[in-house]
PDB file of C-alpha atoms in Angstrom:
ATOM      1  CA  MET A   1     187.709 -58.653  60.842  1.00 88.00           C
ATOM      2  CA  ILE A   2     190.343 -58.944  63.832  1.00 94.00           C
ATOM      3  CA  TYR A   3     188.742 -55.889  65.371  1.00 96.00           C
ATOM      4  CA  PHE A   4     185.661 -57.669  65.609  1.00 97.00           C
ATOM      5  CA  ASN A   5     187.197 -60.511  67.037  1.00 97.00           C
ATOM      6  CA  SER A   6     189.261 -58.182  69.544  1.00 97.00           C
ATOM      7  CA  PHE A   7     185.960 -57.077  70.444  1.00 97.00           C
ATOM      8  CA  LEU A   8     184.225 -60.477  71.235  1.00 97.00           C
ATOM      9  CA  ILE A   9     187.021 -62.189  73.134  1.00 97.00           C
ATOM     10  CA  SER A  10     187.794 -59.101  75.184  1.00 97.00           C
ATOM     11  CA  GLY A  11     183.935 -58.263  75.673  1.00 97.00           C
ATOM     12  CA  LEU A  12     183.370 -62.059  76.524  1.00 97.00           C
ATOM     13  CA  ILE A  13     186.418 -62.386  79.485  1.00 97.00           C
ATOM     14  CA  CYS A  14     184.766 -59.354  81.102  1.00 97.00           C
ATOM     15  CA  LEU A  15     181.347 -60.851  81.200  1.00 97.00           C
ATOM     16  CA  ILE A  16     182.403 -63.797  82.272  1.00 97.00           C
ATOM     17  CA  ALA A  17     183.946 -61.745  85.193  1.00 97.00           C
ATOM     18  CA  GLN A  18     181.056 -59.679  85.736  1.00 97.00           C
ATOM     19  CA  LEU A  19     178.744 -63.029  86.159  1.00 96.00           C
ATOM     20  CA  ILE A  20     181.181 -63.954  88.558  1.00 96.00           C
ATOM     21  CA  LEU A  21     181.139 -60.691  90.482  1.00 95.00           C
ATOM     22  CA  ASP A  22     177.466 -60.549  90.255  1.00 94.00           C
ATOM     23  CA  ASN A  23     176.432 -64.220  91.557  1.00 92.00           C
ATOM     24  CA  THR A  24     179.300 -65.104  94.160  1.00 94.00           C
ATOM     25  CA  LYS A  25     180.606 -63.686  97.150  1.00 94.00           C
ATOM     26  CA  LEU A  26     183.954 -62.950  95.287  1.00 95.00           C
ATOM     27  CA  THR A  27     185.566 -59.361  95.022  1.00 95.00           C
ATOM     28  CA  PRO A  28     187.331 -58.024  91.913  1.00 95.00           C
ATOM     29  CA  GLY A  29     190.279 -59.078  93.940  1.00 95.00           C
ATOM     30  CA  HIS A  30     189.454 -62.601  93.899  1.00 96.00           C
ATOM     31  CA  VAL A  31     188.293 -62.614  90.059  1.00 97.00           C
ATOM     32  CA  THR A  32     191.728 -60.856  88.652  1.00 97.00           C
ATOM     33  CA  ALA A  33     193.981 -63.539  90.658  1.00 97.00           C
ATOM     34  CA  LEU A  34     191.709 -66.288  89.276  1.00 97.00           C
ATOM     35  CA  PHE A  35     191.694 -64.821  85.559  1.00 97.00           C
ATOM     36  CA  VAL A  36     195.727 -64.919  85.788  1.00 97.00           C
ATOM     37  CA  VAL A  37     195.970 -68.199  86.882  1.00 97.00           C
ATOM     38  CA  ILE A  38     193.853 -69.391  84.092  1.00 97.00           C
ATOM     39  CA  GLY A  39     195.464 -67.399  81.304  1.00 97.00           C
ATOM     40  CA  ALA A  40     198.521 -69.728  82.449  1.00 97.00           C
ATOM     41  CA  ALA A  41     196.628 -72.583  83.128  1.00 97.00           C
ATOM     42  CA  LEU A  42     195.095 -72.184  79.362  1.00 96.00           C
ATOM     43  CA  ASP A  43     198.767 -72.045  77.866  1.00 95.00           C
ATOM     44  CA  VAL A  44     199.677 -75.507  78.740  1.00 94.00           C
ATOM     45  CA  PHE A  45     198.381 -76.853  75.749  1.00 94.00           C
ATOM     46  CA  ASN A  46     198.991 -73.322  73.700  1.00 95.00           C
ATOM     47  CA  ILE A  47     195.156 -72.536  73.700  1.00 96.00           C
ATOM     48  CA  TYR A  48     195.637 -68.933  74.852  1.00 97.00           C
ATOM     49  CA  ASP A  49     197.912 -68.783  71.985  1.00 96.00           C
ATOM     50  CA  LYS A  50     195.116 -69.678  69.448  1.00 97.00           C
ATOM     51  CA  ILE A  51     193.104 -67.064  71.046  1.00 97.00           C
ATOM     52  CA  VAL A  52     195.967 -64.601  70.645  1.00 96.00           C
ATOM     53  CA  LEU A  53     196.133 -65.313  66.757  1.00 95.00           C
ATOM     54  CA  TRP A  54     192.603 -65.483  66.467  1.00 96.00           C
ATOM     55  CA  ALA A  55     191.838 -62.146  68.467  1.00 95.00           C
ATOM     56  CA  GLY A  56     195.336 -59.994  68.444  1.00 93.00           C
ATOM     57  CA  GLY A  57     194.750 -57.239  70.762  1.00 95.00           C
ATOM     58  CA  GLY A  58     191.364 -58.114  72.088  1.00 96.00           C
ATOM     59  CA  ALA A  59     193.021 -61.131  74.031  1.00 96.00           C
ATOM     60  CA  MET A  60     195.988 -58.787  75.186  1.00 96.00           C
ATOM     61  CA  VAL A  61     194.378 -56.033  76.916  1.00 97.00           C
ATOM     62  CA  PRO A  62     192.459 -58.438  79.512  1.00 97.00           C
ATOM     63  CA  ILE A  63     194.510 -59.639  82.876  1.00 97.00           C
ATOM     64  CA  THR A  64     194.243 -63.006  81.227  1.00 97.00           C
ATOM     65  CA  SER A  65     196.946 -62.264  78.923  1.00 97.00           C
ATOM     66  CA  PHE A  66     199.459 -61.534  81.995  1.00 97.00           C
ATOM     67  CA  GLY A  67     199.214 -64.960  83.030  1.00 97.00           C
ATOM     68  CA  HIS A  68     200.104 -65.826  79.401  1.00 97.00           C
ATOM     69  CA  LEU A  69     203.089 -63.855  79.166  1.00 97.00           C
ATOM     70  CA  LEU A  70     204.374 -64.854  82.274  1.00 97.00           C
ATOM     71  CA  ILE A  71     204.115 -68.629  80.823  1.00 97.00           C
ATOM     72  CA  HIS A  72     205.810 -68.038  77.984  1.00 96.00           C
ATOM     73  CA  GLY A  73     208.239 -65.904  79.211  1.00 96.00           C
ATOM     74  CA  ALA A  74     209.566 -68.664  81.657  1.00 97.00           C
ATOM     75  CA  LEU A  75     209.130 -71.508  79.126  1.00 96.00           C
ATOM     76  CA  SER A  76     210.998 -69.613  76.345  1.00 96.00           C
ATOM     77  CA  SER A  77     213.931 -69.217  78.816  1.00 96.00           C
ATOM     78  CA  ALA A  78     213.725 -72.698  80.091  1.00 96.00           C
ATOM     79  CA  SER A  79     214.196 -73.905  76.504  1.00 95.00           C
ATOM     80  CA  ARG A  80     217.585 -72.199  76.490  1.00 95.00           C
ATOM     81  CA  TYR A  81     219.179 -72.676  80.233  1.00 95.00           C
ATOM     82  CA  GLY A  82     217.209 -75.776  81.038  1.00 94.00           C
ATOM     83  CA  ILE A  83     214.784 -75.965  83.962  1.00 94.00           C
ATOM     84  CA  THR A  84     216.344 -73.179  86.276  1.00 94.00           C
ATOM     85  CA  GLY A  85     215.553 -71.030  83.353  1.00 95.00           C
ATOM     86  CA  LEU A  86     211.413 -71.361  84.615  1.00 95.00           C
ATOM     87  CA  LEU A  87     213.100 -68.941  87.268  1.00 96.00           C
ATOM     88  CA  LEU A  88     215.066 -66.513  85.039  1.00 96.00           C
ATOM     89  CA  GLY A  89     212.817 -65.751  82.475  1.00 95.00           C
ATOM     90  CA  MET A  90     209.513 -65.613  84.576  1.00 96.00           C
ATOM     91  CA  PHE A  91     209.356 -61.565  84.031  1.00 97.00           C
ATOM     92  CA  ASP A  92     211.051 -61.200  80.473  1.00 96.00           C
ATOM     93  CA  LEU A  93     207.650 -60.261  78.893  1.00 96.00           C
ATOM     94  CA  THR A  94     205.420 -58.930  81.531  1.00 96.00           C
ATOM     95  CA  ALA A  95     208.518 -56.753  82.664  1.00 96.00           C
ATOM     96  CA  SER A  96     207.596 -53.692  80.556  1.00 96.00           C
ATOM     97  CA  GLY A  97     203.911 -53.857  81.829  1.00 96.00           C
ATOM     98  CA  ILE A  98     204.954 -54.070  85.465  1.00 97.00           C
ATOM     99  CA  THR A  99     207.532 -51.600  85.390  1.00 97.00           C
ATOM    100  CA  ALA A 100     205.072 -49.332  83.872  1.00 97.00           C
ATOM    101  CA  ALA A 101     202.456 -49.854  86.542  1.00 97.00           C
ATOM    102  CA  ILE A 102     205.330 -49.584  89.056  1.00 97.00           C
ATOM    103  CA  ILE A 103     206.516 -46.054  87.723  1.00 98.00           C
ATOM    104  CA  PHE A 104     203.156 -44.350  87.058  1.00 98.00           C
ATOM    105  CA  ALA A 105     201.877 -45.122  90.306  1.00 97.00           C
ATOM    106  CA  PHE A 106     204.810 -44.286  92.297  1.00 97.00           C
ATOM    107  CA  PHE A 107     204.669 -40.959  90.383  1.00 97.00           C
ATOM    108  CA  MET A 108     201.142 -40.173  89.931  1.00 96.00           C
ATOM    109  CA  ALA A 109     201.167 -40.692  94.096  1.00 96.00           C
ATOM    110  CA  ILE A 110     203.501 -38.191  94.667  1.00 96.00           C
ATOM    111  CA  ILE A 111     201.968 -35.453  92.197  1.00 96.00           C
ATOM    112  CA  PHE A 112     198.388 -36.123  93.102  1.00 95.00           C
ATOM    113  CA  LYS A 113     196.167 -35.490  96.114  1.00 91.00           C
ATOM    114  CA  PRO A 114     194.054 -39.108  96.847  1.00 88.00           C
ATOM    115  CA  HIS A 115     190.754 -37.898  96.134  1.00 76.00           C
ATOM    116  CA  SER A 116     188.319 -39.625  98.903  1.00 63.00           C
TER     117      SER A 116
ATOM    118  CA  MET B   1     162.071 -55.719 117.297  1.00 59.00           C
ATOM    119  CA  GLU B   2     164.033 -52.308 116.050  1.00 74.00           C
ATOM    120  CA  LYS B   3     166.937 -54.649 114.934  1.00 77.00           C
ATOM    121  CA  GLU B   4     164.351 -56.552 112.521  1.00 80.00           C
ATOM    122  CA  ARG B   5     162.675 -53.530 111.222  1.00 79.00           C
ATOM    123  CA  TYR B   6     165.533 -51.338 110.778  1.00 79.00           C
ATOM    124  CA  LYS B   7     166.782 -54.633 108.515  1.00 75.00           C
ATOM    125  CA  ASN B   8     163.682 -54.516 106.292  1.00 76.00           C
ATOM    126  CA  LEU B   9     164.370 -50.835 106.055  1.00 71.00           C
ATOM    127  CA  VAL B  10     167.522 -51.021 104.920  1.00 71.00           C
ATOM    128  CA  ASP B  11     166.635 -54.542 102.220  1.00 68.00           C
ATOM    129  CA  LYS B  12     164.029 -52.162 101.104  1.00 67.00           C
ATOM    130  CA  ASN B  13     166.163 -49.416  99.959  1.00 66.00           C
ATOM    131  CA  ILE B  14     169.052 -51.164  98.730  1.00 64.00           C
ATOM    132  CA  PRO B  15     168.917 -50.312  95.023  1.00 61.00           C
ATOM    133  CA  LYS B  16     168.390 -54.104  93.548  1.00 59.00           C
ATOM    134  CA  GLU B  17     171.489 -54.616  90.691  1.00 64.00           C
ATOM    135  CA  ASN B  18     170.569 -55.669  87.697  1.00 85.00           C
ATOM    136  CA  VAL B  19     172.651 -58.500  87.138  1.00 89.00           C
ATOM    137  CA  MET B  20     171.789 -58.907  83.059  1.00 91.00           C
ATOM    138  CA  ILE B  21     172.546 -54.606  82.533  1.00 94.00           C
ATOM    139  CA  ASN B  22     175.750 -55.193  84.652  1.00 94.00           C
ATOM    140  CA  ALA B  23     176.928 -58.091  82.046  1.00 95.00           C
ATOM    141  CA  ILE B  24     175.721 -56.180  79.150  1.00 96.00           C
ATOM    142  CA  LYS B  25     177.762 -53.000  80.500  1.00 96.00           C
ATOM    143  CA  ALA B  26     181.266 -55.166  80.843  1.00 96.00           C
ATOM    144  CA  PHE B  27     180.760 -56.820  77.965  1.00 97.00           C
ATOM    145  CA  LEU B  28     180.320 -53.651  75.814  1.00 97.00           C
ATOM    146  CA  VAL B  29     183.107 -51.383  77.794  1.00 97.00           C
ATOM    147  CA  GLY B  30     185.931 -54.162  77.628  1.00 97.00           C
ATOM    148  CA  GLY B  31     185.137 -55.143  74.217  1.00 97.00           C
ATOM    149  CA  VAL B  32     185.419 -51.660  73.192  1.00 97.00           C
ATOM    150  CA  LEU B  33     188.623 -51.545  75.163  1.00 97.00           C
ATOM    151  CA  GLY B  34     189.797 -54.786  72.892  1.00 97.00           C
ATOM    152  CA  ILE B  35     189.050 -52.892  70.039  1.00 97.00           C
ATOM    153  CA  ILE B  36     191.326 -49.600  71.358  1.00 97.00           C
ATOM    154  CA  GLY B  37     194.010 -52.411  72.166  1.00 97.00           C
ATOM    155  CA  GLN B  38     194.029 -53.658  68.723  1.00 97.00           C
ATOM    156  CA  GLY B  39     193.866 -50.062  67.176  1.00 97.00           C
ATOM    157  CA  LEU B  40     196.812 -49.249  69.116  1.00 97.00           C
ATOM    158  CA  ILE B  41     198.833 -52.207  68.204  1.00 97.00           C
ATOM    159  CA  ASP B  42     198.089 -51.589  64.330  1.00 96.00           C
ATOM    160  CA  LEU B  43     199.198 -48.031  65.057  1.00 97.00           C
ATOM    161  CA  TYR B  44     202.543 -48.629  66.609  1.00 97.00           C
ATOM    162  CA  THR B  45     203.124 -51.346  64.099  1.00 96.00           C
ATOM    163  CA  VAL B  46     203.131 -48.445  61.603  1.00 96.00           C
ATOM    164  CA  TRP B  47     204.397 -45.572  63.108  1.00 95.00           C
ATOM    165  CA  PHE B  48     207.213 -47.259  64.857  1.00 95.00           C
ATOM    166  CA  ASP B  49     207.630 -49.634  61.888  1.00 95.00           C
ATOM    167  CA  ILE B  50     208.094 -52.805  63.883  1.00 95.00           C
ATOM    168  CA  PRO B  51     206.575 -56.295  63.955  1.00 93.00           C
ATOM    169  CA  THR B  52     203.208 -56.767  65.662  1.00 88.00           C
ATOM    170  CA  LYS B  53     204.405 -58.945  68.374  1.00 87.00           C
ATOM    171  CA  ASP B  54     206.796 -56.021  69.590  1.00 91.00           C
ATOM    172  CA  ALA B  55     203.667 -53.644  69.321  1.00 95.00           C
ATOM    173  CA  SER B  56     201.537 -55.313  71.609  1.00 94.00           C
ATOM    174  CA  PRO B  57     203.672 -54.261  75.220  1.00 95.00           C
ATOM    175  CA  TYR B  58     203.741 -50.376  73.832  1.00 96.00           C
ATOM    176  CA  MET B  59     199.558 -50.783  73.382  1.00 97.00           C
ATOM    177  CA  ILE B  60     200.043 -52.191  77.311  1.00 97.00           C
ATOM    178  CA  ILE B  61     202.168 -49.254  78.147  1.00 97.00           C
ATOM    179  CA  THR B  62     199.719 -46.689  76.981  1.00 97.00           C
ATOM    180  CA  LEU B  63     196.903 -48.322  78.801  1.00 97.00           C
ATOM    181  CA  ILE B  64     198.345 -48.559  81.835  1.00 98.00           C
ATOM    182  CA  PHE B  65     199.253 -44.927  81.860  1.00 98.00           C
ATOM    183  CA  VAL B  66     195.973 -43.678  80.713  1.00 98.00           C
ATOM    184  CA  ALA B  67     194.206 -45.782  83.682  1.00 97.00           C
ATOM    185  CA  SER B  68     197.029 -44.296  86.235  1.00 97.00           C
ATOM    186  CA  LEU B  69     196.236 -41.258  85.117  1.00 97.00           C
ATOM    187  CA  LEU B  70     192.643 -40.998  85.257  1.00 97.00           C
ATOM    188  CA  THR B  71     192.621 -43.413  88.528  1.00 96.00           C
ATOM    189  CA  ALA B  72     194.820 -39.936  89.909  1.00 96.00           C
ATOM    190  CA  PHE B  73     192.518 -37.216  89.053  1.00 95.00           C
ATOM    191  CA  GLY B  74     189.616 -39.218  90.463  1.00 94.00           C
ATOM    192  CA  VAL B  75     187.614 -40.238  87.299  1.00 95.00           C
ATOM    193  CA  PHE B  76     188.550 -43.655  86.684  1.00 96.00           C
ATOM    194  CA  ASP B  77     186.578 -44.724  89.788  1.00 94.00           C
ATOM    195  CA  LYS B  78     183.296 -43.241  88.807  1.00 95.00           C
ATOM    196  CA  LEU B  79     184.171 -45.096  85.308  1.00 96.00           C
ATOM    197  CA  VAL B  80     184.276 -48.594  87.582  1.00 95.00           C
ATOM    198  CA  SER B  81     181.587 -48.060  89.604  1.00 94.00           C
ATOM    199  CA  TRP B  82     179.204 -47.734  85.750  1.00 94.00           C
ATOM    200  CA  ALA B  83     181.249 -50.670  83.855  1.00 94.00           C
ATOM    201  CA  ASN B  84     182.661 -52.865  86.698  1.00 93.00           C
ATOM    202  CA  ALA B  85     184.093 -55.800  85.402  1.00 95.00           C
ATOM    203  CA  GLY B  86     184.446 -54.070  81.831  1.00 96.00           C
ATOM    204  CA  LEU B  87     187.260 -51.792  83.366  1.00 97.00           C
ATOM    205  CA  LEU B  88     188.460 -53.960  86.401  1.00 97.00           C
ATOM    206  CA  ILE B  89     189.418 -57.336  84.062  1.00 97.00           C
ATOM    207  CA  PRO B  90     191.548 -55.457  81.310  1.00 97.00           C
ATOM    208  CA  ILE B  91     194.845 -54.289  82.369  1.00 97.00           C
ATOM    209  CA  THR B  92     193.527 -51.003  83.429  1.00 97.00           C
ATOM    210  CA  GLY B  93     192.063 -52.061  86.102  1.00 97.00           C
ATOM    211  CA  PHE B  94     195.639 -53.368  87.388  1.00 97.00           C
ATOM    212  CA  ALA B  95     196.897 -50.154  86.842  1.00 97.00           C
ATOM    213  CA  HIS B  96     194.205 -48.591  88.583  1.00 97.00           C
ATOM    214  CA  ALA B  97     194.526 -50.795  91.581  1.00 96.00           C
ATOM    215  CA  MET B  98     198.342 -50.016  92.269  1.00 97.00           C
ATOM    216  CA  THR B  99     197.948 -46.173  91.219  1.00 97.00           C
ATOM    217  CA  SER B 100     194.839 -46.032  93.919  1.00 95.00           C
ATOM    218  CA  ALA B 101     196.727 -48.140  96.616  1.00 96.00           C
ATOM    219  CA  ALA B 102     199.577 -45.743  96.174  1.00 96.00           C
ATOM    220  CA  LEU B 103     197.534 -42.735  96.227  1.00 96.00           C
ATOM    221  CA  GLU B 104     195.544 -43.763  99.220  1.00 95.00           C
ATOM    222  CA  TYR B 105     198.442 -44.701 101.682  1.00 95.00           C
ATOM    223  CA  LYS B 106     200.513 -41.237 100.282  1.00 95.00           C
ATOM    224  CA  LYS B 107     199.821 -40.109 104.122  1.00 94.00           C
ATOM    225  CA  GLU B 108     201.491 -42.657 105.697  1.00 95.00           C
ATOM    226  CA  GLY B 109     204.674 -41.980 104.149  1.00 94.00           C
ATOM    227  CA  LEU B 110     207.332 -42.897 101.439  1.00 95.00           C
ATOM    228  CA  ILE B 111     208.441 -46.097 103.140  1.00 95.00           C
ATOM    229  CA  LEU B 112     205.584 -47.251 105.376  1.00 96.00           C
ATOM    230  CA  GLY B 113     202.407 -45.765 103.571  1.00 95.00           C
ATOM    231  CA  ILE B 114     203.537 -45.929  99.441  1.00 96.00           C
ATOM    232  CA  GLY B 115     206.096 -48.467  99.785  1.00 96.00           C
ATOM    233  CA  ALA B 116     204.621 -50.910 101.974  1.00 96.00           C
ATOM    234  CA  ASN B 117     201.271 -50.790 100.275  1.00 96.00           C
ATOM    235  CA  ILE B 118     201.781 -50.180  96.570  1.00 96.00           C
ATOM    236  CA  PHE B 119     201.236 -54.217  95.872  1.00 96.00           C
ATOM    237  CA  LYS B 120     198.882 -54.277  98.484  1.00 94.00           C
ATOM    238  CA  LEU B 121     196.082 -54.775  95.805  1.00 92.00           C
ATOM    239  CA  THR B 122     197.721 -56.426  92.652  1.00 96.00           C
ATOM    240  CA  GLY B 123     200.104 -58.300  94.908  1.00 96.00           C
ATOM    241  CA  SER B 124     197.778 -61.241  94.514  1.00 96.00           C
ATOM    242  CA  VAL B 125     198.093 -61.054  90.868  1.00 96.00           C
ATOM    243  CA  ILE B 126     201.698 -61.140  90.796  1.00 97.00           C
ATOM    244  CA  LEU B 127     201.757 -63.315  93.440  1.00 97.00           C
ATOM    245  CA  TYR B 128     199.422 -66.106  92.015  1.00 97.00           C
ATOM    246  CA  GLY B 129     200.047 -65.336  88.147  1.00 97.00           C
ATOM    247  CA  VAL B 130     204.139 -66.413  88.840  1.00 97.00           C
ATOM    248  CA  VAL B 131     203.149 -69.577  91.007  1.00 98.00           C
ATOM    249  CA  ALA B 132     200.460 -70.588  88.385  1.00 97.00           C
ATOM    250  CA  ALA B 133     202.929 -69.819  85.741  1.00 97.00           C
ATOM    251  CA  TYR B 134     205.694 -72.032  87.753  1.00 97.00           C
ATOM    252  CA  VAL B 135     203.721 -74.883  88.423  1.00 97.00           C
ATOM    253  CA  PHE B 136     202.216 -74.795  84.625  1.00 97.00           C
ATOM    254  CA  GLY B 137     205.371 -74.196  83.069  1.00 96.00           C
ATOM    255  CA  LEU B 138     206.999 -76.539  85.021  1.00 96.00           C
ATOM    256  CA  LEU B 139     204.514 -79.393  84.228  1.00 96.00           C
ATOM    257  CA  ARG B 140     204.897 -78.575  80.355  1.00 95.00           C
ATOM    258  CA  PHE B 141     208.543 -78.550  80.843  1.00 95.00           C
ATOM    259  CA  ILE B 142     208.920 -81.738  82.046  1.00 94.00           C
ATOM    260  CA  PHE B 143     205.752 -83.619  80.405  1.00 94.00           C
ATOM    261  CA  LEU B 144     205.656 -82.213  77.448  1.00 90.00           C
ATOM    262  CA  GLY B 145     209.082 -81.086  76.423  1.00 84.00           C
ATOM    263  CA  GLY B 146     209.121 -76.922  77.063  1.00 77.00           C
TER     264      GLY B 146
END
């Protein structure tokens, strides 16, 4: 069942993005930035949390989960250290993804030649 | 007159993108990536014997690695031109944007090329993600108590 939910949520988020891309002048850069903001906004009232519980990996794969992880990193450290915790913990949960992307991108650029 | 004729000719020859088909492709590819994500989470949960919550970073790292590698091979661009948002909105799009920026500016050197441009496309995701998470987090912390 969770696999079906994963398919549905991840597919639906990509479908919405595709409709925005095809019907407006926004570029993929605009849409990804917008979706990260939406992901963070949905967790003011724990809405994205419920989507993650329902869809598991399907909710973690789209870029909206990046906003969800940012706000939860900030909030969980804010609950420990007060308002400065928002700054201290912002990257707590996304560190692995950002670090991996930087490391892989750097070494790929060193090793491989550009194609176009 | 020449310009007008030219414009008509160009308009006639630009293939009309089928919005419906694009949407279905994005839905299917995005959905399959969601299934792969859940599959990897289940796999790592059993494999490393860790809670489901701890398995999802490994899943994200795996997808980032694969997308980065396929970008370096030049395969990912072809896949994106077919699947569009289906590959750009998942975390694979983030990895693709960073790797292709690094590769593209490699010729300008390590510092002014790769260093200055690696965040060229992904910078906006990180910037607005952090700003939004800070503002919404602050609001939630103040009004809802964290």
